[in-house]
Coordinates of C-alpha atoms and ligand atoms in Angstrom, one line a residue:
X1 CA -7.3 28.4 -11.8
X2 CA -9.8 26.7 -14.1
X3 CA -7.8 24.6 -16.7
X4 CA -4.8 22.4 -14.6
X5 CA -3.2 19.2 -14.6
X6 CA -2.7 17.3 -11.7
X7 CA 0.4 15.8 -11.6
X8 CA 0.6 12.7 -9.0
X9 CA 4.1 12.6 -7.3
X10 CA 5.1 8.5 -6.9
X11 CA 8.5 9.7 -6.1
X12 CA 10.2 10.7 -9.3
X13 CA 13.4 12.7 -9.3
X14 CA 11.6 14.4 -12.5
X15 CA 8.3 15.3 -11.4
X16 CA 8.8 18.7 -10.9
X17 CA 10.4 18.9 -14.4
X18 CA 7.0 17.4 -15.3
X19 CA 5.3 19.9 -13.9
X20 CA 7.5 22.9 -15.7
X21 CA 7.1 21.1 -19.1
X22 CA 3.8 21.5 -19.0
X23 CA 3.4 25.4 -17.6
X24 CA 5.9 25.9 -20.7
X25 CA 2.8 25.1 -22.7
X26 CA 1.1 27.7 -20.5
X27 CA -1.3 25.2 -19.0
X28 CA -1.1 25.6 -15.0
X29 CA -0.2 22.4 -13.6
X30 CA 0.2 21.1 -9.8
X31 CA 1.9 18.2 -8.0
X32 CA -0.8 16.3 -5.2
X33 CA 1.1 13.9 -3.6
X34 CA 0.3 9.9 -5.0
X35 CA -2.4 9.1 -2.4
X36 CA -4.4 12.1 -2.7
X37 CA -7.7 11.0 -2.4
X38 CA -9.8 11.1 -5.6
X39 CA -12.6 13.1 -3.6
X40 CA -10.2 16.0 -3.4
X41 CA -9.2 15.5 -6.9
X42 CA -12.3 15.6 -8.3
X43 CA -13.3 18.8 -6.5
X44 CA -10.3 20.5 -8.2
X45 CA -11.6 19.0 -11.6
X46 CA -8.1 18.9 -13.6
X47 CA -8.7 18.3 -17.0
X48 CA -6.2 15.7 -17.0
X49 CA -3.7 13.5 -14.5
X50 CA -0.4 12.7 -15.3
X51 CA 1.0 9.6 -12.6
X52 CA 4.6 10.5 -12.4
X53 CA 7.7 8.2 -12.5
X54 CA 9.4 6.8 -9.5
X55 CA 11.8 5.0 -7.8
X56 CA 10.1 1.9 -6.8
X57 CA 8.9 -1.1 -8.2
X58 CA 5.3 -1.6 -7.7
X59 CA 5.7 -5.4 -6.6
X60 CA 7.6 -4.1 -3.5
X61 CA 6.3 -4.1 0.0
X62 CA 4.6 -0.6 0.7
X63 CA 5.2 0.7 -2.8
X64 CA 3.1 3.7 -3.8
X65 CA 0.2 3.5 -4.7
X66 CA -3.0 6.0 -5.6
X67 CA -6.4 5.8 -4.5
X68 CA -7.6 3.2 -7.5
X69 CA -10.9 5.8 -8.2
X70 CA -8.4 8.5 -9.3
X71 CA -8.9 5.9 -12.4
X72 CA -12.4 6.5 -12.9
X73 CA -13.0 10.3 -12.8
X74 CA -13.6 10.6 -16.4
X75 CA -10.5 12.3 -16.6
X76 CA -7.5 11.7 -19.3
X77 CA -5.0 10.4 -18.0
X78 CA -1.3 10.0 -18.6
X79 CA 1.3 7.4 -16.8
X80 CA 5.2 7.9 -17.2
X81 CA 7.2 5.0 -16.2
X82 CA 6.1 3.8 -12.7
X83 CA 2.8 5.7 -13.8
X84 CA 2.7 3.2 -16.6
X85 CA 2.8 0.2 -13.8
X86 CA 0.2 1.7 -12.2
X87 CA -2.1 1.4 -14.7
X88 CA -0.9 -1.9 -15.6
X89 CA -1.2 -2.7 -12.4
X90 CA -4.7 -1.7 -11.4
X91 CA -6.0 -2.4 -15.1
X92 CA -5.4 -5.9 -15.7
X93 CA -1.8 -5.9 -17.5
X94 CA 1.0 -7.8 -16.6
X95 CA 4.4 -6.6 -15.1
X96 CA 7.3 -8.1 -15.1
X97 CA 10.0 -7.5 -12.3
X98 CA 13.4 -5.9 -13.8
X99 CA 16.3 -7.4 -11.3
X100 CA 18.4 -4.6 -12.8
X101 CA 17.7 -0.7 -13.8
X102 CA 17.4 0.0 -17.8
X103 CA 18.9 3.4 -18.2
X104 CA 19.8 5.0 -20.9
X105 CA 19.0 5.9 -24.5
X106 CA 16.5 3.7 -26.9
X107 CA 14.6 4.1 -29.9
X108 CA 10.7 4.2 -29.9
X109 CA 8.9 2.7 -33.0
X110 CA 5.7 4.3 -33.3
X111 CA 3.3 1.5 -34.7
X112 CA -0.3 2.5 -34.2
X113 CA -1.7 6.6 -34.7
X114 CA -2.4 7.9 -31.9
X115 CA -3.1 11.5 -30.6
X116 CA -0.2 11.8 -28.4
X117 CA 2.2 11.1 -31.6
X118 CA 0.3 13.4 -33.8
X119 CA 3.2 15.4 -35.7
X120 CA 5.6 13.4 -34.6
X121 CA 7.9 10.9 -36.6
X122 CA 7.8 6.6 -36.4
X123 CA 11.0 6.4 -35.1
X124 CA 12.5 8.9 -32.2
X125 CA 14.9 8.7 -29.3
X126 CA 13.6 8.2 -25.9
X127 CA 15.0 8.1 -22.5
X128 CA 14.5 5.1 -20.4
X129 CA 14.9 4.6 -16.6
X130 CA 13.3 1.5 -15.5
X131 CA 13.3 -1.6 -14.1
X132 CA 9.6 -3.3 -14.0
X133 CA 8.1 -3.7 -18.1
X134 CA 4.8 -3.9 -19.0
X135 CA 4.4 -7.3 -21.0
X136 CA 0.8 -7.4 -21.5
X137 CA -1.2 -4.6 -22.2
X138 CA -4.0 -3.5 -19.4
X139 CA -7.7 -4.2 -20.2
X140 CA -8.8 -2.2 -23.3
X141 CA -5.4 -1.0 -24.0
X142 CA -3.3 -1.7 -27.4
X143 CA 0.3 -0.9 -27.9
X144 CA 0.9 1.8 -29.7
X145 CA 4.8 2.0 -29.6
X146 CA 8.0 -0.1 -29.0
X147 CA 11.4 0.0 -28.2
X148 CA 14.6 -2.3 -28.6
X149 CA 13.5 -4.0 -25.0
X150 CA 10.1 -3.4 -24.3
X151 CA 6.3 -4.1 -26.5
X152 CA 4.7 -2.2 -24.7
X153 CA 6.5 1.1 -24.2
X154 CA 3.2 2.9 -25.5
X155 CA -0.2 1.9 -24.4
X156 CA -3.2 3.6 -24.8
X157 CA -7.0 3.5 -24.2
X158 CA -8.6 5.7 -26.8
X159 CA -12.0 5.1 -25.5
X160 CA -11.1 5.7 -21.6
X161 CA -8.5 8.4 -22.8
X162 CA -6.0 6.7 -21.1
X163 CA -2.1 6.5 -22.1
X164 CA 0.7 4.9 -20.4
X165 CA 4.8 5.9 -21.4
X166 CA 7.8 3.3 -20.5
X167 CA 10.1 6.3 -21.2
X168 CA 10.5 9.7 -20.0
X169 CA 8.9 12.5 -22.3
X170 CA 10.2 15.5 -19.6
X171 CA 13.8 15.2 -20.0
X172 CA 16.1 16.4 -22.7
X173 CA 17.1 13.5 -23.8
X174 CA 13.6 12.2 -25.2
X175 CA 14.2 15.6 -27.8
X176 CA 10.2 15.3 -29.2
X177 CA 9.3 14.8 -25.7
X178 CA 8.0 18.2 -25.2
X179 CA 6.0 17.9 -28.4
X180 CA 4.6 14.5 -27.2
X181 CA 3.5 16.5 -23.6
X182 CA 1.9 19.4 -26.2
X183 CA -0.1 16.9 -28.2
X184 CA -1.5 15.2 -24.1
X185 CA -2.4 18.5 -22.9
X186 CA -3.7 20.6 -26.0
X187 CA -5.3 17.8 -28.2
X188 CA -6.4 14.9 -25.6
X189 CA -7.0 17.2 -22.3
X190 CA -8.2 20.0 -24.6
X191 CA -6.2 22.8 -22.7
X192 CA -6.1 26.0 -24.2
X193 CA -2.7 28.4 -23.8
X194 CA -4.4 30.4 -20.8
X195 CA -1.4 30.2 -18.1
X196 CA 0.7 33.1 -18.8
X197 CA 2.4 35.4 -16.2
X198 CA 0.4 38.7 -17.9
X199 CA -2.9 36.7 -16.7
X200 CA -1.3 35.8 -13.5
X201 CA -0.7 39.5 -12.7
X202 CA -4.4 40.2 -13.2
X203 CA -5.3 37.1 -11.1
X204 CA -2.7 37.5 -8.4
X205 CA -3.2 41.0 -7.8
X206 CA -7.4 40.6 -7.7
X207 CA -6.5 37.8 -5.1
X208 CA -3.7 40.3 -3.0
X209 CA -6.4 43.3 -3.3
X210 CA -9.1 41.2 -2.0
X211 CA -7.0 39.5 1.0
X212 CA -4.9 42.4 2.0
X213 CA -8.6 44.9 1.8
X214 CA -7.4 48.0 4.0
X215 CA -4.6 46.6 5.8
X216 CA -1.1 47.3 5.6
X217 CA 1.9 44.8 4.4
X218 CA 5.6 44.5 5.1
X219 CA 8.1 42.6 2.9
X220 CA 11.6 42.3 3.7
X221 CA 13.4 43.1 0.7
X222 CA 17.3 41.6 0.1
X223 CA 17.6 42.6 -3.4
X224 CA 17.4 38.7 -4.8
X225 CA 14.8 37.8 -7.6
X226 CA 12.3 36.2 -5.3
X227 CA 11.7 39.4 -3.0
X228 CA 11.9 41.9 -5.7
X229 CA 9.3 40.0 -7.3
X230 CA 7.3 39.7 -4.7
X231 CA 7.4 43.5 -3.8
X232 CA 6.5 44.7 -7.4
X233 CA 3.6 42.5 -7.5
X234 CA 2.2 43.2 -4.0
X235 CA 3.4 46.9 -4.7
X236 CA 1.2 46.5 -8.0
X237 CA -1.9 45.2 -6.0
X238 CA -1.9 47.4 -3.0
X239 CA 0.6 50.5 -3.6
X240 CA 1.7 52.1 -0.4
X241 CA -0.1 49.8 1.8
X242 CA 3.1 48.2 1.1
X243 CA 6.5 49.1 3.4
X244 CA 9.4 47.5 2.1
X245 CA 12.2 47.1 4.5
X246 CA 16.0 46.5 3.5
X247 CA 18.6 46.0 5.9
X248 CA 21.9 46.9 5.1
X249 CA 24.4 44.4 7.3
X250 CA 27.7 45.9 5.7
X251 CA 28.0 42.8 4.0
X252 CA 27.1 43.7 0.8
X253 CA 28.3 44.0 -2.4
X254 CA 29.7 47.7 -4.2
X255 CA 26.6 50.2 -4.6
X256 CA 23.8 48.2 -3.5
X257 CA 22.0 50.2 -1.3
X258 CA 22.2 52.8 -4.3
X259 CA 20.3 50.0 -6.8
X260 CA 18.0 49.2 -4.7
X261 CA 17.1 52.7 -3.2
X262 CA 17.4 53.8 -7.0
X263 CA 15.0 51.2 -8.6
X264 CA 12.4 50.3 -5.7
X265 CA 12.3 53.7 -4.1
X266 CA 12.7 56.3 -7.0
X267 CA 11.6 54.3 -9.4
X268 CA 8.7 52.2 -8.4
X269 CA 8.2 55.2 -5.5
X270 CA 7.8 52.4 -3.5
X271 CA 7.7 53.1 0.2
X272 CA 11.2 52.0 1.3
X273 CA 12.9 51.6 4.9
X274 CA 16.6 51.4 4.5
X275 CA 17.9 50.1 7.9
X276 CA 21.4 50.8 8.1
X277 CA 22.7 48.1 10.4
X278 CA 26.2 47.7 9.2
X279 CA 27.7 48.7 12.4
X280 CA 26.2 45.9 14.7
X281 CA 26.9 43.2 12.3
X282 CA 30.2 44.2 12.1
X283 CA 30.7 44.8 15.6
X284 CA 29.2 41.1 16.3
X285 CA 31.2 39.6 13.7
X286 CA 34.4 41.4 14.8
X287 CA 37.2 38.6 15.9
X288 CA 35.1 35.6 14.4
X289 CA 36.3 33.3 11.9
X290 CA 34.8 29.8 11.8
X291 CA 31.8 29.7 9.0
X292 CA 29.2 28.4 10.6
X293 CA 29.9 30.8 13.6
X294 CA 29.2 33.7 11.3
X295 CA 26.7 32.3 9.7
X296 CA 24.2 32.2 12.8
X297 CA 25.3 35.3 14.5
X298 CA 24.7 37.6 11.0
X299 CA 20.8 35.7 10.9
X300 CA 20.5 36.5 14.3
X301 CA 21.2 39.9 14.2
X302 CA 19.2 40.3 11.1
X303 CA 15.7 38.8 13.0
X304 CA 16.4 41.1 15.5
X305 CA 17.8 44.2 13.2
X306 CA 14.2 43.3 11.0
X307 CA 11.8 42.8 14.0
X308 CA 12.5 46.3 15.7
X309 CA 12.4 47.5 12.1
X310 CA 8.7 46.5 11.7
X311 CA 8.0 48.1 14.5
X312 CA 8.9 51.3 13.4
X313 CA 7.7 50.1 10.5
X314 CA 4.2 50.9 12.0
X315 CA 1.4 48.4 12.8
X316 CA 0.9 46.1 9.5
X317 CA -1.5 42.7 9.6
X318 CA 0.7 41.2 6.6
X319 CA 4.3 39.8 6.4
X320 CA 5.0 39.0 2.6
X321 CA 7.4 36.5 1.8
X322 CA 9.0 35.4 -1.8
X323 CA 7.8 31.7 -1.0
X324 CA 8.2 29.5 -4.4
X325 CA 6.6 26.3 -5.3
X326 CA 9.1 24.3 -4.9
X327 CA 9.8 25.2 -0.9
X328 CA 5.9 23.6 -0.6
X329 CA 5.3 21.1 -2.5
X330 CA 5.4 18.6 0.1
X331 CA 8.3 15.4 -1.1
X332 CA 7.3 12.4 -1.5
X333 CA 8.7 10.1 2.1
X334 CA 9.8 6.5 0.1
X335 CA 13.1 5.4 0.1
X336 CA 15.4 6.1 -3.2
X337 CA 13.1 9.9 -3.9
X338 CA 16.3 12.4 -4.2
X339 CA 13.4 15.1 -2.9
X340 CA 12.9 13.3 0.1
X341 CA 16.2 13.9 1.2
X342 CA 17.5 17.5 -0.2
X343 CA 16.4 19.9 2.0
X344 CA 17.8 23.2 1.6
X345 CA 20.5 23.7 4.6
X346 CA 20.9 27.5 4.2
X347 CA 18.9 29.8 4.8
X348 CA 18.2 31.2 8.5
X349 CA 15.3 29.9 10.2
X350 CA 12.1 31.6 10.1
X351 CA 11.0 34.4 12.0
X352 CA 10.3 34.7 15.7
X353 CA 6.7 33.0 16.8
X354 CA 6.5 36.1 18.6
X355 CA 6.1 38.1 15.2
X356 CA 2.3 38.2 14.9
X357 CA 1.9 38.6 11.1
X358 CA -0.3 36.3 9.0
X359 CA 1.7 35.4 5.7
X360 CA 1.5 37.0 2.3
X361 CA 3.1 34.4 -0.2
X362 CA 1.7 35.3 -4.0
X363 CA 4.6 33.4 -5.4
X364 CA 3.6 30.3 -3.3
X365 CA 2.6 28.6 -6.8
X366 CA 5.0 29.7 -9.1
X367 CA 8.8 28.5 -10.2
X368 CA 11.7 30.2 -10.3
X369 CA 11.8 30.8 -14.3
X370 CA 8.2 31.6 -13.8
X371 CA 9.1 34.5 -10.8
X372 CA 11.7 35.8 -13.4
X373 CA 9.2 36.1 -16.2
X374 CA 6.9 38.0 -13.8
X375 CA 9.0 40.2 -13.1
X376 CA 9.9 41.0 -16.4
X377 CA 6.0 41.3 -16.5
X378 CA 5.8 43.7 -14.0
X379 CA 8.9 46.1 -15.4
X380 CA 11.8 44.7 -13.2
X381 CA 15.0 45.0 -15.2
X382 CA 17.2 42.6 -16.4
X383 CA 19.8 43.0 -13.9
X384 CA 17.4 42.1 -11.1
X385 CA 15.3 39.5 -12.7
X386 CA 18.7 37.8 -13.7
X387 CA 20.5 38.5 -11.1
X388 CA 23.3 35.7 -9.6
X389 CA 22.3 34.6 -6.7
X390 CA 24.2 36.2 -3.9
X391 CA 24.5 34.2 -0.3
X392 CA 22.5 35.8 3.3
X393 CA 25.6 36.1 4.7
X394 CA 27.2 38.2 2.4
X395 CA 30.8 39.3 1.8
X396 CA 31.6 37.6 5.1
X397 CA 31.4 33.8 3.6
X398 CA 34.0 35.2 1.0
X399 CA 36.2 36.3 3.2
X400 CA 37.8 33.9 4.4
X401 CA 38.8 34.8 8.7
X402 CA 37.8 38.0 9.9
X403 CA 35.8 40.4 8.5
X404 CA 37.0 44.2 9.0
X405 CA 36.2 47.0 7.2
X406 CA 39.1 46.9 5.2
X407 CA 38.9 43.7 4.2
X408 CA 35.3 44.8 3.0
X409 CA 36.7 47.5 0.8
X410 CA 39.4 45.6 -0.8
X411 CA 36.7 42.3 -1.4
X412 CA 34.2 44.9 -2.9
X413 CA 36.1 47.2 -5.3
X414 CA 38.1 43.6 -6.6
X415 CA 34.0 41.9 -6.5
X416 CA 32.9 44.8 -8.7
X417 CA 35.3 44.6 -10.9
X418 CA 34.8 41.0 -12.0
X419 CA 31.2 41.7 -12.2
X420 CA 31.8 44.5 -14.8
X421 CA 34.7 42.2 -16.5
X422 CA 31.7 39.5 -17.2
X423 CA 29.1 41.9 -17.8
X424 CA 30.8 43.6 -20.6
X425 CA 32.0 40.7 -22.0
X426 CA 28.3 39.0 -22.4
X427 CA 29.4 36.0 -19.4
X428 CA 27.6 37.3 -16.7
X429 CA 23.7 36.4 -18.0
X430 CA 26.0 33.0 -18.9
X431 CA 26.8 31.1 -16.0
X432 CA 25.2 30.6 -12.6
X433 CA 27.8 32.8 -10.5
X434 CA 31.0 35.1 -10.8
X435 CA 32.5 36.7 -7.8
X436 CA 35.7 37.6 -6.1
X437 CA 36.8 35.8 -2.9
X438 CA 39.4 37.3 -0.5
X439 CA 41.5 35.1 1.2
X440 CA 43.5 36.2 4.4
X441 CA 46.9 35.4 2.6
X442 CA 49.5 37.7 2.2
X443 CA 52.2 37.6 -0.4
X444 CA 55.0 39.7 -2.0
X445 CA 54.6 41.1 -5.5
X446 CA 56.5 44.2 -6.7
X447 CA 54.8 47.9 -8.0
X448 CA 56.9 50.2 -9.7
X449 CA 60.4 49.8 -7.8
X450 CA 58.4 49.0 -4.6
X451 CA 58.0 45.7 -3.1
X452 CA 54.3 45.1 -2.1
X453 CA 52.8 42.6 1.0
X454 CA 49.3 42.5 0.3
X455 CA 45.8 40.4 0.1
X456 CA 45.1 37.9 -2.6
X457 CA 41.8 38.0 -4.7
X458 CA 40.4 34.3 -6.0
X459 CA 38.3 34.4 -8.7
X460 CA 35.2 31.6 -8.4
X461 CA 33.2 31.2 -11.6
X462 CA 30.5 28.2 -11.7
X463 CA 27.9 26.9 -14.1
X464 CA 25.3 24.8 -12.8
X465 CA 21.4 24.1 -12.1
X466 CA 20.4 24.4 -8.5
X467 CA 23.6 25.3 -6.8
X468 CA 23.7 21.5 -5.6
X469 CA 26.8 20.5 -8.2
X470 CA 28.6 23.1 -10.3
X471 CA 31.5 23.0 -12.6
X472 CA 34.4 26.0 -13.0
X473 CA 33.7 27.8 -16.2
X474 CA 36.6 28.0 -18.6
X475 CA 36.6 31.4 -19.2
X476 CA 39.0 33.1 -22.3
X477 CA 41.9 34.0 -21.0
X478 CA 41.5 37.1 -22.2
X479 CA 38.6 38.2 -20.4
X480 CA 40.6 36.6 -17.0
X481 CA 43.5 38.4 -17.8
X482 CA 42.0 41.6 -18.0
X483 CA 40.1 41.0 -14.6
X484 CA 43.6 40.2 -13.2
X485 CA 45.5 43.1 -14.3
X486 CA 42.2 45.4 -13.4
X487 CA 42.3 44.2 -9.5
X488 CA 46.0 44.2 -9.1
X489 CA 46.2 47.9 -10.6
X490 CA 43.0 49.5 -9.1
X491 CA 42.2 47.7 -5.8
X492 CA 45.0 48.5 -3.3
X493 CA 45.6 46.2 -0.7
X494 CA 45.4 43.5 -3.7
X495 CA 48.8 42.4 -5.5
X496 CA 47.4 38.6 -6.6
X497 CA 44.6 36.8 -8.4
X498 CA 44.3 33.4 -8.2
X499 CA 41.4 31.2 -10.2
X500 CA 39.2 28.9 -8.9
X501 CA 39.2 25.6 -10.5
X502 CA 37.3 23.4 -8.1
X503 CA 34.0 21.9 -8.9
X504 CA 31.2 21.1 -7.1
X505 CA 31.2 18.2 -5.2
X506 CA 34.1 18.0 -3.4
X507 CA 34.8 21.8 -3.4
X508 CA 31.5 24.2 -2.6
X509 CA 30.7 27.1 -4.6
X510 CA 31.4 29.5 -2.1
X511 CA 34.6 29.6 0.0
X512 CA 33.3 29.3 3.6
Ligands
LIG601 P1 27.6 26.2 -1.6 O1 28.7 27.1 -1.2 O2 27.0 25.4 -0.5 O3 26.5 27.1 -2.3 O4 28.1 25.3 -2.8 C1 25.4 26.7 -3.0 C2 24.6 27.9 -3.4 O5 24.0 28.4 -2.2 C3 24.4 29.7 -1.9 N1 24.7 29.9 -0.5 C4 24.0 30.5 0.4 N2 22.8 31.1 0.2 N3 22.8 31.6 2.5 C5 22.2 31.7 1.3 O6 21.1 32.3 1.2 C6 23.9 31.0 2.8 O7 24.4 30.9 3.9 C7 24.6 30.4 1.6 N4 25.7 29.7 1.4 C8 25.8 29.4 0.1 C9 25.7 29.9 -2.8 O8 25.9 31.3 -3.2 C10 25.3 29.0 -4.0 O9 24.5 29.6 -4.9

């Protein structure tokens, strides 16, 4: 990657945000963590630094600080919030210690041109999360900017090519912000527009070509965005060297094997080993009904299902894996970093040490809105590269108690049904997840002149970010009404619908 920014992580529940901002401009950027030593900088020779926010105050034992020649490397550099202390700090400015946090909304005053405000109006709102303030400018440095509390909320050193932010340009609520991060990377760094996912293609399937040489490749294929992705672009790179294997657990949702037999292995005539496993997961599962319980005997079974799979598979040197950027950047260890602490609790260990593979991980630098452009890039359709996310487990966390074969029907014909419902009327693509949920409850209802004793269906639809908090979507009551009517008339074994109105916390987005 010739033109990046190197983004130093001090903590900041925004830095990755920092980091998206500025591959929006199609500049490549990269998070180091804070103490990476300059010498390692300066060998990747960014052509400029941002020092992120963070939680601490810089006055506070063992807070975070960088290796003080990052600061002379020649190299423009920008400091957001506890990035602006830092250079206060190490440049001969005076802090003074906030006792309480400044959060919230203010208004900058731009006083002084500068490039970072170039096209941009005098007055604008900003977001502010602070406690320390600058209250003399570093050595060299002049204000450029104010707010309602703070002097010095813009400092820069023109000559040094230096600039230092109170306020937080990557959020939403700073609305110039992403103008402000434009004019730092295209008019003081000097970036051009060269980080786009058709170059990456080019580059990334070079680097897979020239990696993989004659050898052969697995990828285990689930049918999310991250592995489709990753199969298309290796599949791109290396054609049949690449075996794809997907293993059907019985646990999946109405005519996926069909999709993804359709698109990877007709379409892309990718070479593609179905494993039909739905018999041993269901005879494991049989009689099992506490969450967790199911969730460690169905990842179990599917390291073993997938290891005896690659064998058959025949001998390969490389096991690829949809790997994104955020599962490696490495989180910042200081107390108050939200990072630091979210780890992501679901998804099966790895594979068996005893699986001698080296890893193929060509998504390793890219995030998730970046995967879905590539694979746009590379042809995927819409339905894949948009696809909901669907849970490892399956249909058996959404049924709530055992899971039988019947249950499986009813839960799928009900599922699909609600997916077509928001499909057709344009929610789907609209909110993070829509699905059917079958609890083990049986009530009476009435069908012609017959009385009925059957399942109920709960309808779960959430909007959110990251899965971590999510609301229940108020959906027309149209639209639910016509799912309702739909699953009590066609699903059999289903004579209720009930709506999810929980959010996320306390609820969880899926039922078990
Ligand atoms: P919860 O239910 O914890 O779900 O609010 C948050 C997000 O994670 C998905 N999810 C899972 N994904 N294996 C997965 O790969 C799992 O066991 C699992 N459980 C929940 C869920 O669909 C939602 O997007």
């Amino acid at each position: 990657m010739n033109e990046q920014i190197v983004i130093l992580d001090f903590g900041s529940q925004y830095t990755q945000v920092i980091a998206r901002r500025i591959r929006e401009c199609s500049v490549y950027s990269t998070i180091l963590p804070y103490d990476t030593p300059a010498r390692e900088i300066k060998k990747i020779a960014p052509t400029g630094i941002i020092l992120s926010g963070g939680p601490s105050s810089i006055y506070a034992k063992d807070s975070p600080k960088p290796d003080r020649k990052v600061l002379n490397l020649g190299v423009p550099i920008l400091g957001i919030c506890y990035g602006l202390q830092i250079l206060g700090h190490f440049l001969g400015g005076s802090i003074e210690r906030g006792l309480k946090r400044e959060y919230g909304k203010g208004t900058l005053r731009v006083k002084k041109s500068s490039p970072l405000f170039r096209g941009l109006p005098k007055s604008m709102q900003v977001w502010n999360s602070h406690s320390d303030k600058l209250t003399k400018a570093p050595r060299g440095f002049v204000s450029v900017a104010t707010t309602e509390n703070s002097d010095f909320a813009v400092v820069q050193n023109l000559d040094r090519e230096m600039f230092g932010l109170q306020f937080h340009p990557e959020v939403v609520h700073t609305p110039k912000g992403k103008q402000l991060i434009e004019n730092f990377v295209y008019r003081v760094c000097g970036c051009g527009k060269r980080w786009t996912m058709r170059n990456y293609v080019d580059q990334a399937v070079d680097e897979i070509r020239e990696t993989v040489g004659e050898e052969r490749v697995i990828l285990g294929l689930s049918g999310g965005v991250d592995s489709s992705v990753a199969a298309a672009l290796i599949h791109r790179a290396v054609g049949r060297q690449l075996t794809c294997i997907f293993v059907n657990n019985g646990l999946l949702r109405a005519r996926e094997v069909e999709a993804v037999k359709d698109l990877f292995g007709r379409n892309f005539e990718m070479r593609l080993q179905v494993e039909n496993a739905s018999a041993e997961f269901l005879r494991k599962l049989k009689g099992v009904r506490r969450p967790e319980r199911k969730r460690k005997i169905i990842g179990g079974t599917f390291i073993k299902v997938f290891q005896s799979a690659t064998k058959r598979a025949g001998k390969a040197k490389f096991l690829a894996q949809g790997t994104l950027y955020p599962d490696v950047i490495e989180s910042v260890p200081i107390a108050g970093n939200p990072a630091a602490l979210i780890k992501s609790h679901h998804n099966v260990g790895g594979l068996p040490k005893t699986m001698k593979f080296e890893l193929l991980e060509p998504l390793k630098c890219l995030f998730k809105d970046e995967v879905r452009l590539l694979g746009a890039e590379l042809g995927l359709p819409k339905e894949v590269v948009y696809r909901q996310p669907f849970p490892g487990p399956g249909l058996a966390v959404r049924i709530l108690g055992d899971v039988t074969k019947e249950r499986l029907r009813i839960l799928r014909e009900a599922d699909a049904i609600v997916v077509q419902e928001m499909k057709a009327n344009d929610w789907y693509y609209r909110v993070w997840q829509s699905f059917a949920v079958l609890l083990p409850v049986k009530s009476v209802g009435v069908m012609g002149d017959e009385r009925t004793y059957e399942y109920t269906v709960a309808v779960r639809v959430v909007d959110s970010k990251d899965g971590m908090t999510a609301d229940w979507v108020k959906l027309p009551y149209d639209l639910l009404e016509r799912m309702s009517n739909r699953i009590i008339n066609e699903v059999d074994g289903a004579n209720r619908v009930c709506l999810d109105i929980s959010s996320k916390p306390p609820a969880t987005i899926e039922w078990e």
